[in-house]
Structures are given as structure tokens and as C-alpha cells.
Tab-separated table of C-alpha atoms in Angstrom:
chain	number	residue	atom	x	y	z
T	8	UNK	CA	-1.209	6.876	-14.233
T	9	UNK	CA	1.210	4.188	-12.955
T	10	UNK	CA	3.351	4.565	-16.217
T	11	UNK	CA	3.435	8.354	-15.093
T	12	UNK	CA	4.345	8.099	-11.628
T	13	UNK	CA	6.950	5.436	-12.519
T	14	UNK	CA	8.597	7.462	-14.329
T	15	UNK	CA	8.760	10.534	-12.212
T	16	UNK	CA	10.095	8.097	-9.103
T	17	UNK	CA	13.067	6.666	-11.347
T	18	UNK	CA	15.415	9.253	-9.756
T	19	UNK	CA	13.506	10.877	-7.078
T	20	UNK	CA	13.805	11.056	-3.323
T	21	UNK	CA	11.215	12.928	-1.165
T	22	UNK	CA	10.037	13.930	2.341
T	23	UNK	CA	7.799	11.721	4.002
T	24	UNK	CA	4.618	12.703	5.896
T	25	UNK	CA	6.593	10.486	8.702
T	26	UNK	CA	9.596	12.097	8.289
T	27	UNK	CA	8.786	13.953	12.107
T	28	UNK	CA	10.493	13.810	15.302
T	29	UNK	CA	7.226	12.899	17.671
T	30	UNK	CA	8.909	14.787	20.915
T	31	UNK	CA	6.217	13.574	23.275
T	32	UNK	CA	2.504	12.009	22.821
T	33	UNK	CA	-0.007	11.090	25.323
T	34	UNK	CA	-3.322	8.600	24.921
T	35	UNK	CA	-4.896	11.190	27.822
T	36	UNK	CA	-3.680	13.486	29.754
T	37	UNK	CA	-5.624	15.255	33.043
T	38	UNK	CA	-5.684	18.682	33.806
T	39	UNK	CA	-4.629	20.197	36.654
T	40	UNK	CA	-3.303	23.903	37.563
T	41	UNK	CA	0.845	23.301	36.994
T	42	UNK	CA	0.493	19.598	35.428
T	43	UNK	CA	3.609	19.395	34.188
T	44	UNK	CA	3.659	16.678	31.229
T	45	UNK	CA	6.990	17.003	29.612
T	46	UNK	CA	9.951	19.580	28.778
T	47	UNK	CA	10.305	19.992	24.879
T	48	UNK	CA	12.777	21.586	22.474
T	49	UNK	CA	11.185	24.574	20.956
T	50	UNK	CA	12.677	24.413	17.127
T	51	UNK	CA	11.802	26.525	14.252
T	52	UNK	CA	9.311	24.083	13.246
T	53	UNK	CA	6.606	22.776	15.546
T	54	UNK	CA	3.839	20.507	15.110
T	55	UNK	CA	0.931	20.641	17.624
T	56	UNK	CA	-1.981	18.459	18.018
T	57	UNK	CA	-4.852	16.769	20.689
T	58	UNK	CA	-8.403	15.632	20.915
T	59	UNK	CA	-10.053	17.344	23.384
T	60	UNK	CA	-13.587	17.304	25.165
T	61	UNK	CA	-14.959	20.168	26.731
T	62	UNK	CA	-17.184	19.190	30.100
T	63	UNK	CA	-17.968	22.718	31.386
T	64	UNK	CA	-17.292	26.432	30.466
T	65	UNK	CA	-14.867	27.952	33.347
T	66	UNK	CA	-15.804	31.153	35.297
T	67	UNK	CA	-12.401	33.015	34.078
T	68	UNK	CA	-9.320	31.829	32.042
T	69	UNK	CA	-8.828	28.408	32.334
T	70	UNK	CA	-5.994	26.607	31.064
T	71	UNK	CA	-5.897	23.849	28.625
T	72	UNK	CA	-2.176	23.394	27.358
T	73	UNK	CA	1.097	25.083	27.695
T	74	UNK	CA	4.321	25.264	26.502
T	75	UNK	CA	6.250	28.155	28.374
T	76	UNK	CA	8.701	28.755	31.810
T	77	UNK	CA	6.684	31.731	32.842
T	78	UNK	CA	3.459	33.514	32.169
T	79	UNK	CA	4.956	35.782	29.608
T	80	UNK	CA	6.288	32.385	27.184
T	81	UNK	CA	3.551	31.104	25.568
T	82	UNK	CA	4.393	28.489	22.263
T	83	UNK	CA	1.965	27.631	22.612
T	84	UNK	CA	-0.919	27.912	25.102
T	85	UNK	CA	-4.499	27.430	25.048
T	86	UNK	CA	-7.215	28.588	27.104
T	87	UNK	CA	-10.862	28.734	27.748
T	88	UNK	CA	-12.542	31.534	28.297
T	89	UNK	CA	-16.724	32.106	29.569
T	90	UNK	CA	-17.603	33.151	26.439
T	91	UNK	CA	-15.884	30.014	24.554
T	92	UNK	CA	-19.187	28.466	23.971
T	93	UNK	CA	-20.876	31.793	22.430
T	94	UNK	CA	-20.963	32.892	18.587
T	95	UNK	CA	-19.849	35.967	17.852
T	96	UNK	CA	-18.131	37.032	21.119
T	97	UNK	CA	-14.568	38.264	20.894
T	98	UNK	CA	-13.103	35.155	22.509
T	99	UNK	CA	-15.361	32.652	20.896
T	100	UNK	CA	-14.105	28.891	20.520
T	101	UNK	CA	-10.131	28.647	21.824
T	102	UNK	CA	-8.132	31.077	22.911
T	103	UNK	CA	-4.802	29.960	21.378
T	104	UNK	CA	-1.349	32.338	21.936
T	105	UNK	CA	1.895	31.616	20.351
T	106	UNK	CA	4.425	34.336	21.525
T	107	UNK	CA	6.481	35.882	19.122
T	108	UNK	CA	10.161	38.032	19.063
T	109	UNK	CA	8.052	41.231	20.108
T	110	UNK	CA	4.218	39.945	21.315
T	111	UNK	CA	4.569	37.552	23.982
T	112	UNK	CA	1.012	37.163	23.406
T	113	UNK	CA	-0.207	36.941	20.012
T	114	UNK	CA	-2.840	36.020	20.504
T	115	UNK	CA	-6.389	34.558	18.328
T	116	UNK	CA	-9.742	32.794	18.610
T	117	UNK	CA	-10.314	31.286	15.284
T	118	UNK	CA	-13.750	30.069	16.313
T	119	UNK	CA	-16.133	28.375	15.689
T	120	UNK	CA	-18.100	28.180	19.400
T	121	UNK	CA	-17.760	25.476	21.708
T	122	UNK	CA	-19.774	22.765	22.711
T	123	UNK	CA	-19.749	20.844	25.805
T	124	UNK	CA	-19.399	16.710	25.998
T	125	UNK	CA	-18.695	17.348	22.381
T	126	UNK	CA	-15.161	16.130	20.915
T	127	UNK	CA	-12.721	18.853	18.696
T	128	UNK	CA	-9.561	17.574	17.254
T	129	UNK	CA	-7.116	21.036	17.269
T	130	UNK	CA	-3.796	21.380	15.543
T	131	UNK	CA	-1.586	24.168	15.570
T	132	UNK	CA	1.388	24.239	12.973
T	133	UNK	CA	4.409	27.551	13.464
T	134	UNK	CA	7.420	28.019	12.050
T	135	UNK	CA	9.450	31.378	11.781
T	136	UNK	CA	7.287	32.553	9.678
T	137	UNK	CA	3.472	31.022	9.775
T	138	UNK	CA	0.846	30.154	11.720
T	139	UNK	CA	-2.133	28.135	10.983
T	140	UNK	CA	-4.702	26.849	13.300
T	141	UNK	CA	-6.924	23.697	12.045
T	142	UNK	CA	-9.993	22.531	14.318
T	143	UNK	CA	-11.563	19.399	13.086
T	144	UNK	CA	-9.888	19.268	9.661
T	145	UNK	CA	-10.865	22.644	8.718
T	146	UNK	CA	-8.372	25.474	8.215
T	147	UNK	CA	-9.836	28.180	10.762
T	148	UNK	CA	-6.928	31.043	10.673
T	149	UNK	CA	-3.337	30.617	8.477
T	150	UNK	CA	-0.868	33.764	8.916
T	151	UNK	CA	1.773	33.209	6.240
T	152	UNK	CA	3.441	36.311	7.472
T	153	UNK	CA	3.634	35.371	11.090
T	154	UNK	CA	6.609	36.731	13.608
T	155	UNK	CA	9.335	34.211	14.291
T	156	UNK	CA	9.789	33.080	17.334
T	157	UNK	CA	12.351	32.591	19.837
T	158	UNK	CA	13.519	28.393	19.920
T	159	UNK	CA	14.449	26.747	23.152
T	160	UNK	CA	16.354	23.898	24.190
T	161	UNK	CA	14.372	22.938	27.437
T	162	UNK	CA	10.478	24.564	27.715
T	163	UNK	CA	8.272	22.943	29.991
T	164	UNK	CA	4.286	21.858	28.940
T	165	UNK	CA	1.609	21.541	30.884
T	166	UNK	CA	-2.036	20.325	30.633
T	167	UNK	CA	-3.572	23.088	32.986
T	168	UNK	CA	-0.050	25.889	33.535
T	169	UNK	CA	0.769	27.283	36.909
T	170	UNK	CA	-0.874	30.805	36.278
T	171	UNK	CA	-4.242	30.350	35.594
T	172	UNK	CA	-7.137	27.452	36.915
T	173	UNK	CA	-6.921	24.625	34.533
T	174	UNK	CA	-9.869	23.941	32.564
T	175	UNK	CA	-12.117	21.328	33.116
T	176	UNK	CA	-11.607	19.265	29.697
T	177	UNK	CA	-10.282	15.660	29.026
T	178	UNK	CA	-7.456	15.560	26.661
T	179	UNK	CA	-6.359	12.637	24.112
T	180	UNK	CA	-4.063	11.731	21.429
T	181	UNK	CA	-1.659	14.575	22.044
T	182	UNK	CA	1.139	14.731	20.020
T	183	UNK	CA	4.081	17.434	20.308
T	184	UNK	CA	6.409	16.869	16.993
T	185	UNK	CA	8.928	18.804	14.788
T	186	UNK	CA	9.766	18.308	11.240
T	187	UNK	CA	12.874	16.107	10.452
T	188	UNK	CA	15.174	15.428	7.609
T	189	UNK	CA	14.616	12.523	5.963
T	190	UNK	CA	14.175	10.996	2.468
T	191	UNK	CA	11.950	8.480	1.063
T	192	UNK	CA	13.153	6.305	-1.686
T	193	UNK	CA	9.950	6.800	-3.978
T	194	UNK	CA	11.357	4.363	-7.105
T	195	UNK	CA	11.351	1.793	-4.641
T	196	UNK	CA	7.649	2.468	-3.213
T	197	UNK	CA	4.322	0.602	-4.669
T	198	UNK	CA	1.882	3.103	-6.197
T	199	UNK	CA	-0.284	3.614	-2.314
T	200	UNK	CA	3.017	4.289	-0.571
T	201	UNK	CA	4.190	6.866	-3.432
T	202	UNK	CA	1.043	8.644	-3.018
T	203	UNK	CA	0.976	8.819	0.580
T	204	UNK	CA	4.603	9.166	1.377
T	205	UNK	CA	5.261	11.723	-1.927
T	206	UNK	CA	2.378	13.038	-2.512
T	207	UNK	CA	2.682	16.674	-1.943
T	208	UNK	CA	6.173	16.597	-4.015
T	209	UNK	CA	4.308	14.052	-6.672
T	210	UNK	CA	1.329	16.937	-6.646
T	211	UNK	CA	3.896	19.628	-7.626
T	212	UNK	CA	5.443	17.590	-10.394
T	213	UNK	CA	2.049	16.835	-11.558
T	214	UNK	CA	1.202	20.379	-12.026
T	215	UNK	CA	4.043	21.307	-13.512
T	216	UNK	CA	3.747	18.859	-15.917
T	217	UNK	CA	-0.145	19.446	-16.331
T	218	UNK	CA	0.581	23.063	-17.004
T	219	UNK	CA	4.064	21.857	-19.429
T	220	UNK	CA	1.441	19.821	-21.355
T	221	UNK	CA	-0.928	23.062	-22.388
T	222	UNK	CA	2.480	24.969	-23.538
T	223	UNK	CA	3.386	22.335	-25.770
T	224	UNK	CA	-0.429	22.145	-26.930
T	225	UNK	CA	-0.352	26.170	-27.262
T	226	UNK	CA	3.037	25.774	-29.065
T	227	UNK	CA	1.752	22.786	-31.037
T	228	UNK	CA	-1.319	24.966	-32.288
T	229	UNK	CA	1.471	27.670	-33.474
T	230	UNK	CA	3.476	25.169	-35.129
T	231	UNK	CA	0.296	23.772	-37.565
T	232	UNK	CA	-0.581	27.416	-38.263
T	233	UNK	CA	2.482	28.582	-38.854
T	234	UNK	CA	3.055	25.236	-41.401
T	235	UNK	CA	-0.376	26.142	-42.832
T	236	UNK	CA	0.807	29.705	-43.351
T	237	UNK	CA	4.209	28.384	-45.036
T	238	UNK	CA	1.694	26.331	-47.159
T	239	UNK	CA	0.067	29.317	-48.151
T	240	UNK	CA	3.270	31.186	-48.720
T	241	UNK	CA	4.423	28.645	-50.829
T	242	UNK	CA	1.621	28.661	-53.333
T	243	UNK	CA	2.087	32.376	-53.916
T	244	UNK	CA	5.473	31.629	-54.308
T	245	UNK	CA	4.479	29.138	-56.981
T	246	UNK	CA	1.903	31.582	-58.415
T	247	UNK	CA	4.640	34.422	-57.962
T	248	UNK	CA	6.819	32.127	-60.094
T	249	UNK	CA	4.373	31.078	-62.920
T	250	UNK	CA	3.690	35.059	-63.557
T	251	UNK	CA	7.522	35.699	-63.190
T	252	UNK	CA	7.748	33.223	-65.791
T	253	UNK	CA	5.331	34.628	-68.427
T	254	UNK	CA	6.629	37.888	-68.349
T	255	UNK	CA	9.835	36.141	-69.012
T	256	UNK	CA	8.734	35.114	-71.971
T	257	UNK	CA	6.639	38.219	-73.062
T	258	UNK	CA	10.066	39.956	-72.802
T	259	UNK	CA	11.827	37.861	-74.506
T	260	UNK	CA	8.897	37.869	-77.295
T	261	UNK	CA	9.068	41.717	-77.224
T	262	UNK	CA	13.287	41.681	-77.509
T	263	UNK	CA	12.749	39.855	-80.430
T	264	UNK	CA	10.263	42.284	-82.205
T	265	UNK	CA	12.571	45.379	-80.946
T	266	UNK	CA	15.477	43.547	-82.642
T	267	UNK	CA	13.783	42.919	-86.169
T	268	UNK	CA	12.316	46.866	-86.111
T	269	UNK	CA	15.676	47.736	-85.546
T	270	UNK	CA	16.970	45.576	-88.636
T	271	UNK	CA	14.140	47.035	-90.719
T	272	UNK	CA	14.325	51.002	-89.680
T	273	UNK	CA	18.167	49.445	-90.687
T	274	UNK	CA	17.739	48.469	-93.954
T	275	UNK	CA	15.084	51.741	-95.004
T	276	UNK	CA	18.290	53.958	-93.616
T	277	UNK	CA	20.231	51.788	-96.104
T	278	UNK	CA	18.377	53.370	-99.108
């Protein structure tokens, strides 16, 4: 295994998990109706996440977080809703909105229901053209044909927007990042740092590989039947050769009888 992954880092340079611009993070945060926490570029790429624990279930919408300068610019916002907390209803678990080029509010509640005094850890991943929404580790909705969005150089976020009552949750760990371009020297790493900080590219090459090996086991396979097939071939040949060879000699045996007929029908002509 080490032999392997030496080898593939000789030459290699890949993206780092760390390789992300962290815009803006927060140990906790309070909400409030128009709690402005920060003003964020809005890039192609954006990387959302918090802890969050829910103490009560509002009477309406209630706002949790917000990126947007009006009501009708959500990327992203997230809201509770009276029905948060119940399975099967149509706004079960978050309500999370990420406005796109023609839906300023497209909109989904991946579920599952909510809990009060209990603690969820949401992330929310877009780029121009996916969406995927991860609650507690688990995968709860990915669009890989999502709308792109419009980017921003300035967009205001709030714990608890200006439009709606804020919800009455505490919020931790938030992070607001975006993807950046960077390399990791992987021949230079130690075997835990290759794996962490090259994995997903080590992964790939791993597969490939994986999947190289089987073609050159399928192609090995050929190769010994088609030798044992020559081997084959080449006996006949042998066999081909060894009968080739008699009747060689049976017509050479019979040339020689034709020749002394012909002297003796010959010599009875002769008298």
C-alpha cells in the first residue's frame, strides 16, 4: 500500500480538503429579526455549514440564516416552519431556498423532522450547477442538475433576516467558505497527510488502476489461451507435416513403379 501510493505521489500535485477560502465563521451566533452577521461574496462555488439547536417551533416562518439584499435573494436562506417538527408534512425538517437565474425561491425540505433541545449539524454545498443538502452527515437531497445562480460581490447574511420573525434556535460553528485554488505537494506528504489531503484524487487513481488491473488479467487470460491454441495449432502442423511427408514418399514409391512399367510395356513394344 505505501509502495503504491509512493509511487502515484512521485509527480503528483492535488487539491486539498483545505484548499477553501473560510469567508466568515462564528463559534455562536444569536438570532434576531435583521441580525446582520457579515456581507459575503457570492461565487460560483459556495460552501455552507452550522450547528444548530432548535428550542421551540415558531407560530409562522421564522428565520434561521440568510444570505440575500431583499426578500426575493435568497443563497441561501433557511427557515422554520410549524410543521418543522412533524413527519410527513410538506415542510417537514428545514425549509432551505437557494434562488436561482429564474426561481428566486427554489425552494426544499429534505427532512427528516425536527426535534427540539436536540443538536443538527446542516451543510449546504451549490455551485452553477448542483445542490446538495447534508444534515448530520447524511446526504438528504443532491440535484446534480441544479440552476446556476447569479454571484455577487457584496450580499449581506443574517442569523434571523429582516422579513420574517427570526427563529428561536442557537447557532454554532458556522462557517461560510468557497473553494480555492491551491495544490498540495503529495510526494512530499507522509502516508496520513496523502490520504487526507489527496484522497479523493488518490481514490480516482486507485480505481482506475483497480479496474486497469482486471483488463490486463482479462487480456492475460486471452494471451495463455491464445498460446495454448498456437500449441495446439502447432501439433497439427507437426501431424500435418508427418502425413505430408508419407505421401511424399508413397509418391515417390509410386513414380518409381510408373517409371519401370513404362520401361517394360517399352521393351514388349520392342518385340
Amino acid at each position: 500500500m505505501q509502495l503504491a501510493v509512493a509511487l502515484l505521489a512521485m509527480a503528483w500535485t492535488a487539491r486539498s480538503d483545505d484548499c477553501f477560502d473560510v469567508q466568515y465563521s462564528a463559534d455562536t451566533v444569536t438570532t434576531s429579526a435583521g441580525n446582520q452577521l457579515v456581507e459575503i461574496a457570492l461565487l460560483d462555488e459556495m460552501h455552507f455549514e452550522f450547528d444548530v439547536v432548535i428550542n421551540s417551533f415558531p407560530a409562522g416562518w421564522a428565520s434561521v440564516f440568510n444570505c440575500g439584499s431583499d426578500n426575493s435573494i435568497r443563497t441561501p436562506g433557511f427557515w422554520l416552519h410549524p410543521d418543522s417538527g412533524t413527519a410527513g408534512a410538506e415542510f417537514e425538517g428545514f425549509h432551505i431556498s437557494f434562488s436561482t437565474l429564474s426561481n428566486t425561491n427554489a425552494w426544499i425540505n429534505p427532512g427528516p423532522e425536527l426535534v427540539t433541545g436536540q443538536s443538527y449539524h446542516v451543510e449546504l454545498d451549490v455551485t452553477q450547477s448542483s445542490r446538495v443538502v447534508t444534515i448530520d452527515g447524511v446526504v438528504r437531497a443532491e440535484d446534480t442538475a441544479f440552476e446556476a445562480h447569479n454571484t455577487y460581490d457584496s450580499l449581506p447574511c443574517y442569523s434571523g433576516d429582516p422579513w420574517y420573525d427570526a427563529a428561536d434556535v442557537v447557532i454554532t460553528n458556522l462557517v461560510i467558505s468557497s473553494p480555492a485554488e491551491c495544490s498540495v505537494d503529495c510526494s512530499a506528504l507522509d502516508l496520513d497527510t496523502f490520504l487526507s489531503s489527496c484522497s479523493s484524487n488518490y481514490e480516482d487513481l486507485v480505481a482506475g488502476i483497480a479496474a486497469n488491473a482486471d483488463d490486463i488479467g482479462t487480456n492475460s487470460g486471452n494471451v495463455g489461451t491464445n498460446s495454448d491454441n498456437i500449441g495446439t495449432n502447432s501439433d497439427g502442423i507437426d501431424a500435418n507435416s508427418q502425413s505430408i511427408a508419407t505421401l511424399t514418399g508413397s509418391i515417390a514409391t509410386n513414380s518409381g513403379s510408373i517409371s519401370n512399367n513404362a520401361a517394360s510395356i517399352a521393351a514388349l513394344s520392342a518385340r
